């Protein structure tokens, strides 16, 4: 029998939550998760979350987009079927690239935006029909929930939560 | 925490709490539609069906059903196309450009403005599709390997740039919109009881992708929103620049000008903001969101209309000056003919609605009035439609051979299709206003403490 207990501290206000998170982490108690109805500024730093790399993925996807677009245009316009349009023959990519810029740009944006969004959904485990694992439905409305998993003595953690301003404390035996 | 100067007016009126925001924004989704909604919906749906019938007739009989002739071979179709695309631009400006500039007033209006973008671009996309005559061959515009002996698209052509620009713009706008919608759908899902409305609950569970609001997810959400805004900003400017190049790269006097890209982008923002105002002034009443869409929001938009309207006026005058200064007779005639030729009345409507009426916004009482704003926004919508009509039809109707000079008159099919797209647009918007969270509530909650009237008074 494991004696793991999950404690849910519910807060009414994001500023109280933020100071509580800081105090609890200062006491070296591990916070498992925080659920909130909107992004709370500074919460990621207070929880010690690493910086997200979503922007880097967008850059990489954008590079892939522009490369594939250049490859496509090169193959179609220069290699497969070069034409002389308006006295401007398509014999080299370099000389014709100015008129390819709009599509190179659009493809960069297309790839960066879509692939980043898909990466975001996958990394967050979001998909049509997915189930929310929030322990309390009020966390999408106006409550902030802190989840702490602890072995052994529960009361000390509960006391800290109460002292730091939690409006409601629940627990669940694992 | 956000800090804001106390002298700024509140953006959220009435002493709202977080829970009040959730309740107010879910109300249209949870409640029943009122009488006005049904009246507007029936009218729009009837117009839409009439438009569909006209489109079906066009596809069945051919483009000859329109009022086009050999001289004026592009008219209402492209006018409507550019008009609708332009309307779409304000949505992206509000949601992306104002996000980059950290303008908090965008938060009450960005969701609806983006909906307008998506529905507007969808209307625009219909026109090239039906103008193809055989819309089932629409895939010809994409570079797809085929069996017709390497029949490729031409990457030098602005018309192909348009295909890429508009497909990218439409799909990226949808994604940007949906990423923001996920937490708001989750809020609606969590408010619904599976006993009272099991179908609705299931629908919103499906739409919300299992969102639960974890700290890490919010961190990613914010970065994804920021990067999408950063991508959408140059995208929106590129789209209307490319639309303008459909004209600017041709050799028709009146079209062949380098001022077109900035002039079209500004005109698009100008008309788009007017349409946002038309829609929001109605919507705030119909779905009772007066506390969130305030006169302050309308005033900020009016300032942008005043700015873009003045710039559009400057562009008109620059065009006139350049045609005289160029010394090219054809160019000079094209502009003289616009102002004094048989289509002088279209030019006069354009000048009055786009250059003169926005100048009324210098007067504070007009800028801060819902009634005035509503009336003037309709003027701008009409004026911007006529701008495109003037550019397209009056440039074409006097072509190179005087024997070919003629006039354009729309057939009832032309009119039917245009009215049909207006009906289709409003049908989509009305359905949206009853099923979607019409305000980005999660974002709005982040500014309640800095911009809510109650919190402002406490300070």
XYZ file of C-alpha atoms in Angstrom:
633
model
C 0.000 0.000 0.000
C 1.425 3.304 -0.991
C 0.539 6.176 1.220
C 0.587 8.828 -1.459
C -1.940 11.592 -0.988
C -2.868 14.245 -3.471
C -3.773 17.617 -2.024
C -5.729 20.165 -3.979
C -5.437 23.770 -2.848
C -7.984 26.034 -4.462
C -7.386 29.779 -4.741
C -9.687 32.624 -5.735
C -7.085 35.061 -6.903
C -4.019 34.741 -9.106
C -1.860 37.047 -6.969
C -2.491 34.941 -3.842
C -1.783 31.807 -5.867
C 1.469 33.246 -7.113
C 2.763 34.166 -3.668
C 1.637 30.800 -2.331
C 3.503 28.974 -5.101
C 6.651 30.911 -4.235
C 6.376 30.137 -0.513
C 5.642 26.461 -1.028
C 8.550 26.061 -3.403
C 10.789 27.894 -0.936
C 9.897 25.170 1.600
C 11.023 22.575 -0.960
C 7.623 21.017 -1.406
C 7.103 19.827 -4.947
C 4.079 21.216 -6.770
C 2.790 18.658 -9.242
C 0.572 20.908 -11.346
C -1.276 24.202 -11.349
C -4.551 24.629 -13.253
C -5.781 28.119 -14.037
C -8.562 29.694 -16.118
C -6.164 32.051 -17.874
C -2.406 32.492 -18.253
C -1.008 33.886 -14.992
C 2.019 36.060 -15.607
C 5.101 34.905 -13.776
C 3.613 31.534 -12.835
C 5.934 29.580 -15.118
C 8.974 31.227 -13.510
C 7.578 30.746 -9.992
C 7.008 27.050 -10.719
C 10.475 26.754 -12.204
C 9.208 25.617 -15.599
C 11.731 25.585 -18.400
C 11.244 28.040 -21.226
C 9.145 26.656 -24.026
C 10.786 25.987 -27.370
C 7.728 26.569 -29.534
C 9.275 29.616 -31.238
C 12.368 27.583 -32.163
C 10.209 24.904 -33.768
C 8.437 27.636 -35.781
C 11.798 28.853 -37.071
C 12.835 25.347 -38.096
C 9.489 24.682 -39.800
C 9.775 28.010 -41.607
C 13.205 27.015 -42.911
C 11.769 23.699 -44.105
C 8.902 25.581 -45.787
C 11.102 27.974 -47.719
C 13.465 25.170 -48.785
C 10.654 22.938 -50.042
C 9.041 25.867 -51.858
C 12.349 26.760 -53.524
C 12.848 23.134 -54.534
C 9.318 22.925 -55.944
C 9.632 26.166 -57.949
C 13.099 25.234 -59.195
C 11.883 21.879 -60.440
C 8.731 23.221 -62.050
C 9.928 26.482 -63.567
C 13.598 25.807 -64.329
C 14.079 22.064 -64.741
C 10.860 20.449 -65.882
C 9.380 23.046 -68.233
C 11.355 26.272 -68.690
C 9.309 28.895 -70.511
C 9.970 32.333 -71.908
C 7.358 34.536 -70.288
C 7.297 38.205 -71.253
C 10.819 38.041 -72.681
C 12.174 36.740 -69.403
C 13.310 33.179 -69.997
C 13.367 30.806 -67.057
C 16.814 29.321 -67.497
C 18.267 30.015 -64.077
C 16.730 30.179 -60.651
C 18.989 33.015 -59.592
C 17.816 35.412 -62.328
C 14.154 34.631 -61.800
C 14.044 34.552 -58.034
C 12.510 38.041 -57.547
C 9.185 36.899 -58.965
C 9.314 33.764 -56.782
C 9.662 35.746 -53.559
C 5.927 36.082 -52.821
C 5.350 32.332 -52.964
C 8.566 31.543 -51.074
C 7.318 33.873 -48.333
C 3.791 32.423 -48.261
C 5.140 28.868 -48.029
C 7.446 29.858 -45.160
C 4.491 31.229 -43.204
C 2.254 28.310 -44.172
C 4.708 25.708 -42.876
C 5.801 27.625 -39.781
C 2.267 28.417 -38.605
C 0.645 25.046 -39.251
C 3.454 22.776 -38.138
C 4.054 24.839 -34.990
C 0.355 24.652 -34.133
C 0.326 20.892 -34.697
C 3.443 20.536 -32.529
C 1.738 22.594 -29.833
C -1.347 20.363 -29.880
C 0.752 17.179 -29.766
C 3.054 18.414 -27.002
C 0.053 19.455 -24.886
C -1.799 16.232 -25.644
C -4.737 18.107 -27.139
C -6.849 16.362 -29.783
C -10.525 16.265 -30.761
C -12.318 14.180 -28.187
C -9.521 14.434 -25.620
C -10.567 14.379 -21.970
C -9.704 17.134 -19.548
C -7.749 15.889 -16.523
C -8.454 18.910 -14.364
C -9.584 17.724 -10.907
C -12.128 20.530 -10.614
C -14.303 21.968 -13.381
C -14.179 25.424 -11.823
C -10.568 25.816 -12.979
C -11.732 26.973 -16.411
C -14.054 29.521 -14.823
C -12.648 31.463 -11.852
C -10.641 29.119 -9.577
C -6.933 28.369 -9.480
C -5.967 24.889 -8.371
C -2.637 23.724 -7.035
C -1.983 20.000 -6.979
C 0.584 18.596 -4.552
C 1.394 14.915 -4.281
C 2.903 13.936 -0.972
C 3.903 10.857 0.978
C 3.401 10.767 4.702
C 2.454 13.806 6.726
C -0.345 15.711 5.018
C -1.277 18.213 7.677
C 1.848 20.366 7.412
C 1.273 20.950 3.698
C -2.377 21.719 4.367
C -1.359 24.259 6.977
C 0.974 26.035 4.600
C -1.744 26.123 1.940
C -4.180 27.592 4.417
C -1.670 30.154 5.663
C -0.786 31.275 2.168
C -4.400 31.951 1.294
C -6.059 28.857 -0.213
C -9.835 29.224 0.007
C -10.522 25.506 -0.104
C -8.381 22.406 0.480
C -9.307 18.915 -0.646
C -7.390 15.685 -0.597
C -7.495 12.365 -2.381
C -5.877 9.078 -1.360
C -3.975 7.435 -4.170
C 0.852 41.700 -13.272
C -0.130 44.318 -15.800
C 0.172 47.874 -14.649
C -1.815 50.547 -16.365
C -2.038 54.284 -15.988
C -5.036 55.320 -13.932
C -6.066 58.019 -16.356
C -6.935 55.433 -18.997
C -10.637 54.663 -19.162
C -11.750 51.186 -18.097
C -12.255 48.618 -20.858
C -14.634 46.405 -18.872
C -17.622 48.181 -17.344
C -19.874 47.102 -14.476
C -18.286 45.451 -11.458
C -17.415 42.125 -13.034
C -15.704 39.161 -11.430
C -14.028 36.307 -13.286
C -17.164 34.276 -12.861
C -19.319 37.088 -14.297
C -17.166 37.114 -17.417
C -17.643 33.342 -17.876
C -21.379 33.693 -17.356
C -21.841 36.656 -19.686
C -19.895 35.048 -22.486
C -21.599 31.649 -22.175
C -25.058 33.197 -22.077
C -25.648 33.392 -25.836
C -24.484 29.771 -26.192
C -26.574 28.429 -23.319
C -29.708 30.504 -23.851
C -32.298 30.643 -26.577
C -32.121 33.032 -29.499
C -34.322 36.098 -29.304
C -36.758 37.373 -31.925
C -34.257 39.763 -33.540
C -31.776 36.976 -34.071
C -34.377 34.878 -35.871
C -35.495 37.812 -38.051
C -31.924 38.626 -39.061
C -31.115 34.956 -39.571
C -34.135 34.337 -41.807
C -33.337 37.380 -43.939
C -29.667 36.413 -44.310
C -30.460 32.785 -45.049
C -32.995 33.812 -47.714
C -30.426 36.100 -49.364
C -27.841 33.339 -49.148
C -30.134 30.826 -50.856
C -30.926 33.352 -53.588
C -27.186 33.854 -54.061
C -26.625 30.106 -54.293
C -29.353 29.861 -56.935
C -27.632 32.611 -58.962
C -24.286 30.840 -58.616
C -25.845 27.569 -59.758
C -27.349 29.389 -62.749
C -23.943 30.875 -63.598
C -22.267 27.485 -63.445
C -25.068 25.888 -65.462
C -25.143 28.456 -68.274
C -21.693 30.069 -68.137
C -20.197 33.459 -67.359
C -22.381 34.953 -70.104
C -25.060 35.163 -67.430
C -23.152 38.111 -66.019
C -23.113 41.647 -67.417
C -19.548 41.313 -68.721
C -18.649 42.200 -72.290
C -15.510 42.094 -74.436
C -14.271 45.455 -73.151
C -15.302 45.225 -69.511
C -14.317 41.620 -68.944
C -13.730 41.957 -65.229
C -16.314 43.747 -63.129
C -18.444 42.872 -60.122
C -16.794 39.511 -59.545
C -13.343 40.961 -58.909
C -14.803 44.054 -57.226
C -16.593 41.825 -54.743
C -13.540 39.621 -54.350
C -11.252 42.521 -53.438
C -13.940 44.071 -51.229
C -14.398 40.898 -49.184
C -10.654 40.219 -48.898
C -10.166 43.793 -47.717
C -12.846 43.392 -45.082
C -11.019 40.377 -43.773
C -7.868 42.362 -43.079
C -9.099 44.202 -40.013
C -9.566 40.930 -38.140
C -5.926 40.001 -38.493
C -4.836 43.543 -37.726
C -6.803 43.492 -34.480
C -5.745 40.031 -33.379
C -2.133 40.013 -34.572
C -0.779 43.528 -35.029
C -2.465 44.882 -31.907
C -1.181 41.854 -29.963
C 2.368 42.709 -30.991
C 1.740 46.304 -29.897
C 0.253 45.056 -26.600
C -3.007 46.931 -27.109
C -5.366 45.558 -24.471
C -8.500 46.925 -26.043
C -8.233 44.293 -28.762
C -9.244 41.551 -26.307
C -12.982 42.243 -26.333
C -13.172 42.383 -30.086
C -10.482 40.129 -31.536
C -12.529 36.913 -31.582
C -15.379 38.451 -33.576
C -12.998 40.357 -35.815
C -11.201 37.118 -36.658
C -14.517 35.397 -37.308
C -15.274 38.238 -39.702
C -11.903 37.647 -41.395
C -12.575 33.980 -41.921
C -16.134 34.457 -43.155
C -15.096 37.412 -45.345
C -12.218 35.513 -46.961
C -14.570 32.576 -47.574
C -16.913 34.916 -49.508
C -13.969 36.324 -51.433
C -12.750 32.859 -52.389
C -16.139 32.069 -53.935
C -15.663 34.648 -56.699
C -12.556 33.277 -58.400
C -14.057 29.825 -57.956
C -17.276 30.587 -59.811
C -15.476 32.814 -62.291
C -13.573 29.724 -63.383
C -16.831 28.639 -64.958
C -15.998 25.024 -64.241
C -15.280 25.048 -60.511
C -14.688 21.299 -60.420
C -11.423 22.027 -62.239
C -10.292 24.408 -59.485
C -7.398 22.112 -58.630
C -5.703 23.357 -61.842
C -4.541 26.411 -59.882
C -2.373 24.284 -57.610
C 0.986 22.851 -58.681
C -0.175 19.249 -58.723
C 1.645 16.692 -60.894
C -0.741 15.768 -63.681
C -1.159 13.739 -66.848
C -1.505 16.737 -69.175
C 2.130 16.751 -70.265
C 3.653 18.686 -67.376
C 0.998 21.387 -67.354
C 2.371 23.473 -64.517
C 1.189 26.710 -62.985
C 3.222 29.876 -63.651
C 5.135 31.031 -60.602
C 5.813 34.411 -62.238
C 2.125 35.277 -62.237
C 0.497 37.446 -59.553
C -2.660 35.387 -60.000
C -0.777 32.345 -58.725
C 0.742 34.426 -55.921
C -2.847 35.213 -55.033
C -3.730 31.516 -54.839
C -0.878 30.904 -52.400
C -1.463 34.108 -50.450
C -5.170 33.578 -49.950
C -4.932 29.868 -49.125
C -2.202 30.608 -46.589
C -4.070 33.582 -45.173
C -7.316 31.665 -44.806
C -5.800 28.559 -43.248
C -3.446 30.438 -40.909
C -6.330 32.667 -39.778
C -8.430 29.603 -38.995
C -5.602 28.044 -36.986
C -4.860 31.260 -35.090
C -8.561 31.604 -34.294
C -8.910 28.006 -33.186
C -5.834 27.959 -30.936
C -7.398 30.868 -29.046
C -10.807 29.231 -28.994
C -9.710 25.992 -27.298
C -9.579 27.343 -23.692
C -12.868 29.186 -24.227
C -14.617 26.091 -25.537
C -13.275 24.304 -22.448
C -14.877 26.953 -20.230
C -18.255 26.409 -21.920
C -17.811 22.620 -21.702
C -17.151 22.782 -17.969
C -20.202 24.944 -17.322
C -22.541 22.537 -19.073
C -24.267 19.765 -17.245
C -24.209 16.392 -18.966
C -27.737 15.780 -17.659
C -29.359 18.965 -18.986
C -27.636 19.136 -22.343
C -25.709 15.928 -23.062
C -25.379 16.588 -26.793
C -24.105 20.122 -26.291
C -21.687 18.988 -23.619
C -20.308 16.331 -25.934
C -19.991 18.806 -28.772
C -18.030 21.282 -26.679
C -15.882 18.467 -25.243
C -14.986 17.549 -28.786
C -14.256 21.160 -29.736
C -12.170 21.905 -26.642
C -9.655 19.108 -27.393
C -9.463 18.115 -23.706
C -8.045 21.440 -22.539
C -7.488 21.635 -18.776
C -5.455 24.827 -18.278
C -2.157 23.459 -16.961
C 0.636 25.933 -16.278
C 2.889 24.434 -18.958
C 0.084 24.499 -21.507
C -0.596 28.171 -20.807
C 3.084 28.941 -21.178
C 3.123 27.256 -24.597
C -0.214 28.850 -25.496
C 1.177 32.327 -24.942
C 4.282 31.702 -26.989
C 2.333 30.058 -29.815
C -0.069 33.032 -29.890
C 2.810 35.463 -30.011
C 4.604 33.620 -32.810
C 1.380 33.213 -34.803
C 0.777 36.950 -34.411
C 4.318 37.581 -35.616
C 3.701 35.374 -38.653
C 0.228 36.743 -39.384
C 1.401 40.368 -39.385
C 3.627 40.231 -42.477
C 1.173 37.740 -43.960
C -1.738 40.165 -43.849
C 0.328 42.900 -45.492
C 1.558 40.487 -48.140
C -1.951 39.287 -49.011
C -3.387 42.615 -50.039
C -0.116 43.686 -51.649
C -0.369 40.594 -53.814
C -4.051 41.269 -54.546
C -3.042 44.751 -55.700
C -0.353 43.248 -57.943
C -3.080 41.457 -59.902
C -3.715 44.983 -61.201
C -0.367 46.701 -60.778
C 1.618 44.251 -62.913
C -0.753 44.689 -65.855
C -0.380 47.433 -68.479
C -3.816 49.048 -68.122
C -3.650 52.819 -67.512
C -4.934 53.452 -63.996
C -3.757 50.047 -62.769
C -0.083 50.161 -63.651
C 1.113 52.060 -60.575
C 3.660 51.260 -57.893
C 1.550 52.929 -55.191
C -0.948 50.060 -55.320
C 0.377 47.711 -52.594
C 0.421 50.229 -49.697
C -2.716 51.915 -51.023
C -4.617 48.612 -51.156
C -3.417 47.498 -47.716
C -4.544 50.772 -46.148
C -7.861 50.641 -47.970
C -8.336 47.072 -46.746
C -7.730 48.028 -43.125
C -10.009 51.040 -43.544
C -12.912 48.971 -44.910
C -12.261 46.120 -42.501
C -12.514 48.332 -39.438
C -15.746 49.782 -40.785
C -17.195 46.278 -41.121
C -16.008 45.327 -37.608
C -17.876 48.362 -36.280
C -21.035 47.568 -38.240
C -21.019 44.012 -36.873
C -20.037 44.775 -33.283
C -22.480 47.638 -32.780
C -25.271 45.221 -33.703
C -23.777 42.266 -31.821
C -23.183 44.022 -28.501
C -26.929 44.722 -28.389
C -28.195 41.394 -29.730
C -26.137 39.271 -27.331
C -25.958 41.834 -24.473
C -22.234 42.494 -24.317
C -22.457 46.233 -23.617
C -20.080 45.938 -20.653
C -17.327 44.457 -22.793
C -17.649 46.246 -26.125
C -17.712 49.826 -24.916
C -17.665 53.226 -26.546
C -13.941 53.272 -25.756
C -13.390 50.339 -28.128
C -15.463 52.060 -30.795
C -13.524 55.280 -30.317
C -10.163 53.531 -30.726
C -11.389 51.952 -33.945
C -12.667 55.310 -35.155
C -9.207 56.765 -34.648
C -7.771 53.999 -36.861
C -10.489 54.687 -39.454
C -9.615 58.371 -39.377
C -5.934 57.574 -39.863
C -6.362 54.980 -42.616
C -9.108 57.045 -44.285
C -6.817 60.056 -44.455
C -4.009 57.923 -45.862
C -6.372 56.460 -48.482
C -7.369 60.039 -49.396
C -3.693 60.930 -49.710
C -3.212 57.934 -52.005
C -6.097 59.083 -54.250
C -4.564 62.525 -54.559
C -1.085 61.075 -55.119
C -2.475 58.951 -57.959
C -4.043 62.023 -59.565
C -0.858 64.017 -59.177
C 1.317 61.232 -60.576
C -0.882 60.746 -63.615
C -0.520 64.442 -64.435
C 3.191 64.498 -63.573
C 3.950 61.356 -65.612
C 3.175 63.222 -68.831
C 1.630 60.050 -70.245
C -1.578 60.922 -72.073
C -3.206 57.535 -71.530
C -2.607 57.748 -67.806
C -3.907 61.318 -67.684
C -6.997 60.413 -69.658
C -7.711 57.406 -67.407
C -7.848 59.601 -64.327
C -9.704 62.467 -65.969
C -12.233 59.953 -67.225
C -12.683 58.527 -63.736
C -13.592 61.898 -62.308
C -15.533 63.429 -65.200
C -16.461 60.539 -67.528
C -19.709 58.571 -67.587
C -18.846 56.922 -64.267
C -18.293 60.253 -62.488
C -21.036 59.347 -60.000
C -19.135 56.239 -58.832
C -16.030 58.373 -58.391
C -18.038 60.949 -56.452
C -19.467 58.287 -54.133
C -15.970 56.909 -53.557
C -14.504 60.333 -52.782
C -17.355 61.351 -50.482
C -17.562 58.105 -48.521
C -13.830 57.416 -48.212
C -12.231 60.835 -48.012
C -14.815 63.216 -46.590
C -16.937 61.163 -44.167
C -14.045 59.775 -42.057
C -12.884 63.358 -41.474
C -16.003 63.808 -39.313
C -14.189 61.705 -36.713
C -12.075 64.730 -35.825
C -15.173 65.809 -33.883
C -15.176 64.104 -30.480
C -18.954 63.873 -30.192
C -19.177 61.916 -33.464
C -16.199 59.729 -32.634
C -17.810 58.785 -29.300
C -21.299 58.068 -30.591
C -22.637 54.606 -31.428
C -25.288 55.961 -33.796
C -22.895 58.161 -35.766
C -20.297 55.402 -35.919
C -22.827 52.929 -37.219
C -24.013 55.299 -39.952
C -20.495 56.300 -40.976
C -19.301 52.684 -41.003
C -21.997 51.898 -43.572
C -20.778 54.878 -45.635
C -17.240 53.509 -45.556
C -18.404 50.021 -46.562
C -20.215 51.489 -49.561
C -17.346 53.825 -50.411
C -14.791 51.042 -50.414
C -16.934 48.873 -52.668
C -17.099 51.795 -55.105
C -13.347 52.315 -54.873
C -12.820 48.860 -56.346
C -15.582 49.407 -58.874
C -13.961 52.674 -59.994
C -10.517 51.110 -60.297
C -11.759 48.089 -62.214
C -14.672 49.154 -64.394
C -13.749 52.725 -65.257
C -10.220 51.678 -66.183
C -11.509 48.986 -68.513
C -14.522 50.626 -70.149
C -12.337 53.034 -72.159
C -9.781 50.690 -73.683
C -7.317 51.134 -76.537
C -9.782 51.309 -79.435
C -12.534 53.934 -79.193
C -14.787 51.618 -81.219
C -14.639 49.163 -78.318
C -15.626 51.751 -75.711
C -18.697 50.693 -73.834
C -20.456 50.687 -70.486
C -21.007 47.936 -67.957
C -24.362 47.123 -66.485
C -24.731 44.269 -64.025
C -27.227 41.504 -64.768
C -29.611 40.376 -62.062
C -27.326 37.365 -61.612
C -24.405 39.679 -60.797
C -26.522 41.463 -58.213
C -27.923 38.187 -56.899
C -24.481 36.680 -56.319
C -23.230 39.796 -54.530
C -26.293 39.972 -52.273
C -25.966 36.214 -51.782
C -22.454 36.569 -50.383
C -23.684 39.274 -48.001
C -26.405 36.875 -46.884
C -23.941 34.002 -46.571
C -21.563 36.178 -44.532
C -24.262 37.290 -42.106
C -25.672 33.758 -41.840
C -22.250 32.473 -40.799
C -21.755 35.364 -38.411
C -25.155 34.909 -36.780
C -24.573 31.170 -36.336
C -21.166 31.957 -34.868
C -22.641 34.470 -32.399
C -24.918 31.747 -30.973
C -22.465 28.863 -30.778
C -19.004 30.311 -30.181
C -17.579 32.244 -27.237
C -17.725 35.628 -28.996
C -15.150 37.206 -26.699
C -11.745 35.732 -25.907
C -12.723 35.294 -22.251
C -9.475 33.714 -21.023
C -7.489 36.647 -22.381
C -10.048 39.146 -21.131
C -9.731 37.793 -17.596
C -6.022 38.687 -17.597
C -6.839 42.401 -17.962
C -9.804 42.526 -15.567
C -7.647 43.784 -12.719
C -5.853 46.416 -14.732
C -8.746 47.593 -16.903
C -11.967 46.623 -15.114
C -13.973 49.606 -13.850
C -14.308 48.219 -10.310
C -10.592 47.650 -9.891
C -9.846 51.067 -11.376
C -12.097 52.754 -8.817
C -10.452 50.903 -5.938
C -7.044 52.369 -6.717
